[in-house]
XYZ file of C-alpha atoms in Angstrom:
287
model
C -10.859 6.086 1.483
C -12.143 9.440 3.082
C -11.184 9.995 6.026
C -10.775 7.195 8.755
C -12.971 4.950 7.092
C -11.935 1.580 7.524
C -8.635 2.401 8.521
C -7.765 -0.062 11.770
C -6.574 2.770 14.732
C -4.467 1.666 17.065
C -5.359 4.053 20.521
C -3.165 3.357 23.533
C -4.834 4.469 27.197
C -8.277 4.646 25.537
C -10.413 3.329 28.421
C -11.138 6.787 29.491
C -10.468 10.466 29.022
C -8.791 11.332 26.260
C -8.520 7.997 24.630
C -11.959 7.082 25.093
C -12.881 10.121 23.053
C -10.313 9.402 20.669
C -11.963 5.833 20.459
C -14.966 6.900 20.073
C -14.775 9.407 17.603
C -12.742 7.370 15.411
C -15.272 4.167 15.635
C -18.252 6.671 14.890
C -16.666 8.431 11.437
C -15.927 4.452 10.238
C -12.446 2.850 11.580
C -12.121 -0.251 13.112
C -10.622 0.555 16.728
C -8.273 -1.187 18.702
C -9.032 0.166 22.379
C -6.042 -0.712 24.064
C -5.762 0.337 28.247
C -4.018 -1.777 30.834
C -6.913 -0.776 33.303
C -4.326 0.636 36.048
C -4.907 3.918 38.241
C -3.423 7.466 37.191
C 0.226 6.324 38.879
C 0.126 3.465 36.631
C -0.305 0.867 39.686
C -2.945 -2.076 39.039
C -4.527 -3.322 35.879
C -7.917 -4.990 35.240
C -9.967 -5.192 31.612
C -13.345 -3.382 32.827
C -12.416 -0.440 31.286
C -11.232 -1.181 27.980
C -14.093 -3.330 27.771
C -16.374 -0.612 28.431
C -15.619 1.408 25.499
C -15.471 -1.219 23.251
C -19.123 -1.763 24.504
C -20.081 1.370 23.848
C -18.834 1.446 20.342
C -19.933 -2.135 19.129
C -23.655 -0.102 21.073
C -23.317 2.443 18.191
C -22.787 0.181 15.714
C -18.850 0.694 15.565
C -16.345 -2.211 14.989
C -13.285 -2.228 18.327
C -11.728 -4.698 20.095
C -10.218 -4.336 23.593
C -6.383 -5.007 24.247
C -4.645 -5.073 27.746
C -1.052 -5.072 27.495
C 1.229 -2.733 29.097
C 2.665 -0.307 26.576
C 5.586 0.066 28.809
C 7.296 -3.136 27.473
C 8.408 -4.416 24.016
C 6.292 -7.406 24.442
C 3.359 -4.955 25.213
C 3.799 -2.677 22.392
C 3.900 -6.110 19.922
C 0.674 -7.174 21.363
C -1.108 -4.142 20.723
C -0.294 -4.422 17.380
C -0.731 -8.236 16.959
C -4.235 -7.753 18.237
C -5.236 -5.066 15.233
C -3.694 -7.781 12.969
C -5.648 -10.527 14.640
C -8.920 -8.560 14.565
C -8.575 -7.000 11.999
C -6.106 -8.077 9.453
C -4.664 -4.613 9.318
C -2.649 -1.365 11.209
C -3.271 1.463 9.380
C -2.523 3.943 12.530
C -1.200 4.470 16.132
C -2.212 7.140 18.638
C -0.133 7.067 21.078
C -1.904 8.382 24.314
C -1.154 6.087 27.496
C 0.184 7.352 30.279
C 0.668 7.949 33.820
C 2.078 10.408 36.734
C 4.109 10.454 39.196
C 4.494 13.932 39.868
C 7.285 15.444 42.283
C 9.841 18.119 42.632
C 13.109 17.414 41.058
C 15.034 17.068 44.253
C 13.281 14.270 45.296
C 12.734 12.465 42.580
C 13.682 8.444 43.071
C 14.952 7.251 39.943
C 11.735 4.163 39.897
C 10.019 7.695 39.776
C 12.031 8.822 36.921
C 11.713 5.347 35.386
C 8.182 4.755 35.417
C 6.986 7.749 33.575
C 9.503 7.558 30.698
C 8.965 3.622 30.238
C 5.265 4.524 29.276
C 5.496 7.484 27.942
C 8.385 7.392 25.258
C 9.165 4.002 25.509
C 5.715 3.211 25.123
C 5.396 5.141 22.325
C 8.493 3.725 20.810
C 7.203 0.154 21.229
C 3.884 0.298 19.720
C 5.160 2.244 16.914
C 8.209 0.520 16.688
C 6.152 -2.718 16.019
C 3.494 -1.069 13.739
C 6.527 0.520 11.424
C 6.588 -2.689 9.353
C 3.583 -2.636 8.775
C 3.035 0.876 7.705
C 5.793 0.549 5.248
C 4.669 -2.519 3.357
C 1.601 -1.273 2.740
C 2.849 2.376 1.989
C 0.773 4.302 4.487
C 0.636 4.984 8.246
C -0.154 7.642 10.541
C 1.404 8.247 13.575
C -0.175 10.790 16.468
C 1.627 11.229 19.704
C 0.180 13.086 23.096
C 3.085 15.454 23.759
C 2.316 18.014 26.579
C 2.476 21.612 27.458
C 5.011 20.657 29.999
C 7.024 19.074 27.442
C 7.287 22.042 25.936
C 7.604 24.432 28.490
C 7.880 22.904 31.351
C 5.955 23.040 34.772
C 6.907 22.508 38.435
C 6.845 18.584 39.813
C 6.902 16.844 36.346
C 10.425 16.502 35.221
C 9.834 13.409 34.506
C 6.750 14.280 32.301
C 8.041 16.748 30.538
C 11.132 14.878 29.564
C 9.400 11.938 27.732
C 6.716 14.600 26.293
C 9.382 16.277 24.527
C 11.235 13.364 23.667
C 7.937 12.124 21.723
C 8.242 15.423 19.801
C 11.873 14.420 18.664
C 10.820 11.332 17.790
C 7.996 12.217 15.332
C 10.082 14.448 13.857
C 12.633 12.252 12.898
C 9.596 9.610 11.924
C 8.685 12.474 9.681
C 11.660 12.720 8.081
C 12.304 8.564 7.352
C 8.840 7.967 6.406
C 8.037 10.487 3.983
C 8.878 8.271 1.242
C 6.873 5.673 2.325
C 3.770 7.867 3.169
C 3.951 7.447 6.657
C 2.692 10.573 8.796
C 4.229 11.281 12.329
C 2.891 14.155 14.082
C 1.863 15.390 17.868
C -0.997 16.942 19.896
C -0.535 18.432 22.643
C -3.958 18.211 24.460
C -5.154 20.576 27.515
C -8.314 19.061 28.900
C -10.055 17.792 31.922
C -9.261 13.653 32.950
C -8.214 12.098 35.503
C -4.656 13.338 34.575
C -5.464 16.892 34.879
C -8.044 16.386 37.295
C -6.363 18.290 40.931
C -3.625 19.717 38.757
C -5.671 23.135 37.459
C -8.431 24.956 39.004
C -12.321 23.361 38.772
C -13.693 26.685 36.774
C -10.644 25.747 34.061
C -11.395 22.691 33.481
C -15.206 22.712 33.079
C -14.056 25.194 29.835
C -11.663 21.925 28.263
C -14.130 19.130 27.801
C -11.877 16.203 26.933
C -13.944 16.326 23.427
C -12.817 18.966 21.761
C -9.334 17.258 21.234
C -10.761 14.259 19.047
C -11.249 15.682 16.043
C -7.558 17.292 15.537
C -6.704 13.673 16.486
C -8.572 12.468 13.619
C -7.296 14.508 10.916
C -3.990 13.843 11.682
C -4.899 9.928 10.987
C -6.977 10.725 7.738
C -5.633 10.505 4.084
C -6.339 14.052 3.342
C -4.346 15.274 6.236
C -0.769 15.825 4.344
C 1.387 17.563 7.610
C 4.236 15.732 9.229
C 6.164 16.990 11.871
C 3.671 18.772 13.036
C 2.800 19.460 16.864
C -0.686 21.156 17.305
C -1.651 22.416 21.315
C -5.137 22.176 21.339
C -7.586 23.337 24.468
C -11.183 24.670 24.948
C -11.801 24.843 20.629
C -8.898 26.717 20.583
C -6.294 24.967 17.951
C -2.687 26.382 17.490
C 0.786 24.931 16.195
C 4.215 24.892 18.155
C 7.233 25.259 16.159
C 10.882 26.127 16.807
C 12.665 29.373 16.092
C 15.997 30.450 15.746
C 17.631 34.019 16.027
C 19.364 35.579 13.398
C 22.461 34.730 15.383
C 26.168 35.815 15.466
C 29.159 34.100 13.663
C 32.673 33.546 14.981
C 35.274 34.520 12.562
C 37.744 32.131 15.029
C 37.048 30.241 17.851
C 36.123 33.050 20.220
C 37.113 33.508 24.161
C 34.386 32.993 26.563
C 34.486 37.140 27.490
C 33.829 37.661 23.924
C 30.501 35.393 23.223
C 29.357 37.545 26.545
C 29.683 40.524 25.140
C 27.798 39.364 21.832
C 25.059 37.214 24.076
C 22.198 39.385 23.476
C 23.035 39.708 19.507
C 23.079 35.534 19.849
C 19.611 35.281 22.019
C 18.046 38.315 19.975
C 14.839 36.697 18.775
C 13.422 40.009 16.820
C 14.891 38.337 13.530
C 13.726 34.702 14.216
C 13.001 32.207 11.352
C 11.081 28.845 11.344
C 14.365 26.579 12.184
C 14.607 24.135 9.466
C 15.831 20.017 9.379
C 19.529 19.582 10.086
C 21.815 17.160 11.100
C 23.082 16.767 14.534
């Protein structure tokens, strides 16, 4: 099949910015959508179907095949039923996008550990559920793709979202080692790291930013990643404004330790260790 075709598309949080576009980009180049959003506010408090419904709506409008799913990503039962409803519908699960999410923003020292909690149970333990229950799946049938919504504050950080940032990067490790176990199997893992303007974003950066990252321009990275003639796993792509770049670790040259060596004597070879001038693409390793 070319491109998304027929596939059946798992999208998690699509009842509005980013997933919505997702959604509906997907449904209009030919896959069958799964449009799955618990219906709760940016915190992740409340639910209600309205606006999963909507989008599927708007793409059965067009002429697109979707169906809307409700559960909570955040628990194992949720992540099953997402799944079970692509199966239901559709007889299929030929890919997960793993968007869903939520805030609860606040400096480190005052963090409450339900604070901590929240975020990471949909974030990477949402992701790990879905996929976790579409793996199966994927592997019988010898195909899957796997995209993940890591974050700019996953990978570098930013003030107030510790808790964010932790389960963005932790999505990162995790499609790399999907990568890695389901090459065999041809079962793609990879990661977008989106910078647009939702209701996630939305008194985070300045106005005049975020009228130049319509929530659109994301989609279509989104759906190469879930095509067949998309062969990258691993892969984590920041993408912002039409501007598209990859993210990928380096490693210095480093310094080797004839003997185990005294803590005075990795000082004096620190910047020879942290020297990046020689850095190479770090590679797959154990540990």
């Amino acid at each position: 099949m070319a491109g998304v075709e027929d596939r059946v598309i798992a999208v998690t949080g699509a009842g509005g910015g980013l997933g919505r576009e997702y959604a509906l980009l997907l449904a209009r180049s030919g896959a069958k959508v799964v449009v799955n959003d618990l219906g709760g506010a940016r915190d992740g408090t409340g639910s209600g179907s309205g606006m999963a419904d909507a989008v599927v709506a708007e793409i059965i409008g067009a002429g697109g095949q979707a169906v809307a799913d409700y559960h909570s990503v955040a628990t194992e039962e949720g992540g099953a039923g997402v799944v079970r409803t692509a199966l239901e519908a559709f007889g299929r699960i030929d890919g997960v996008v793993s968007n869903a999410g939520i805030l609860r923003d606040v400096a480190f020292h005052k963090m409450t550990h339900e604070q901590w909690d929240a975020v990471i149970q949909v974030h990477l333990n949402g992701t790990y559920h879905v996929v976790r229950a579409a793996w199966p799946h994927f592997r019988e049938q010898g195909r899957g793709r796997v995209v993940v919504a890591t974050s700019n504050t996953g990978l570098y950080g930013n003030f107030g979202q510790a808790n964010y940032g932790a389960a963005k990067l932790g999505m990162v490790g995790l499609i790399n080692t999907l990568a890695i176990e389901g090459r065999k199997y041809n079962i793609l893992a990879n990661a977008v790291a989106p910078q647009a303007a939702t209701r996630m974003t939305e008194d985070i950066a300045p106005p005049e930013l975020l009228a130049k990252l319509p929530a659109a321009h994301v989609a279509p990275i989104v759906g190469h990643l879930l095509t067949d003639e998309c062969a990258d796993s691993g892969t984590v792509v920041v993408v912002g404004g039409g501007l598209c770049t990859r993210v990928q670790l380096y490693e210095s040259k480093g310094v080797t330790f004839a003997e185990v060596p005294t803590i005075e004597q990795v000082g004096e070879r620190w910047a020879e260790i942290t020297d990046m001038s020689g850095a190479v693409a770090a590679v797959n390793r154990v540990g």
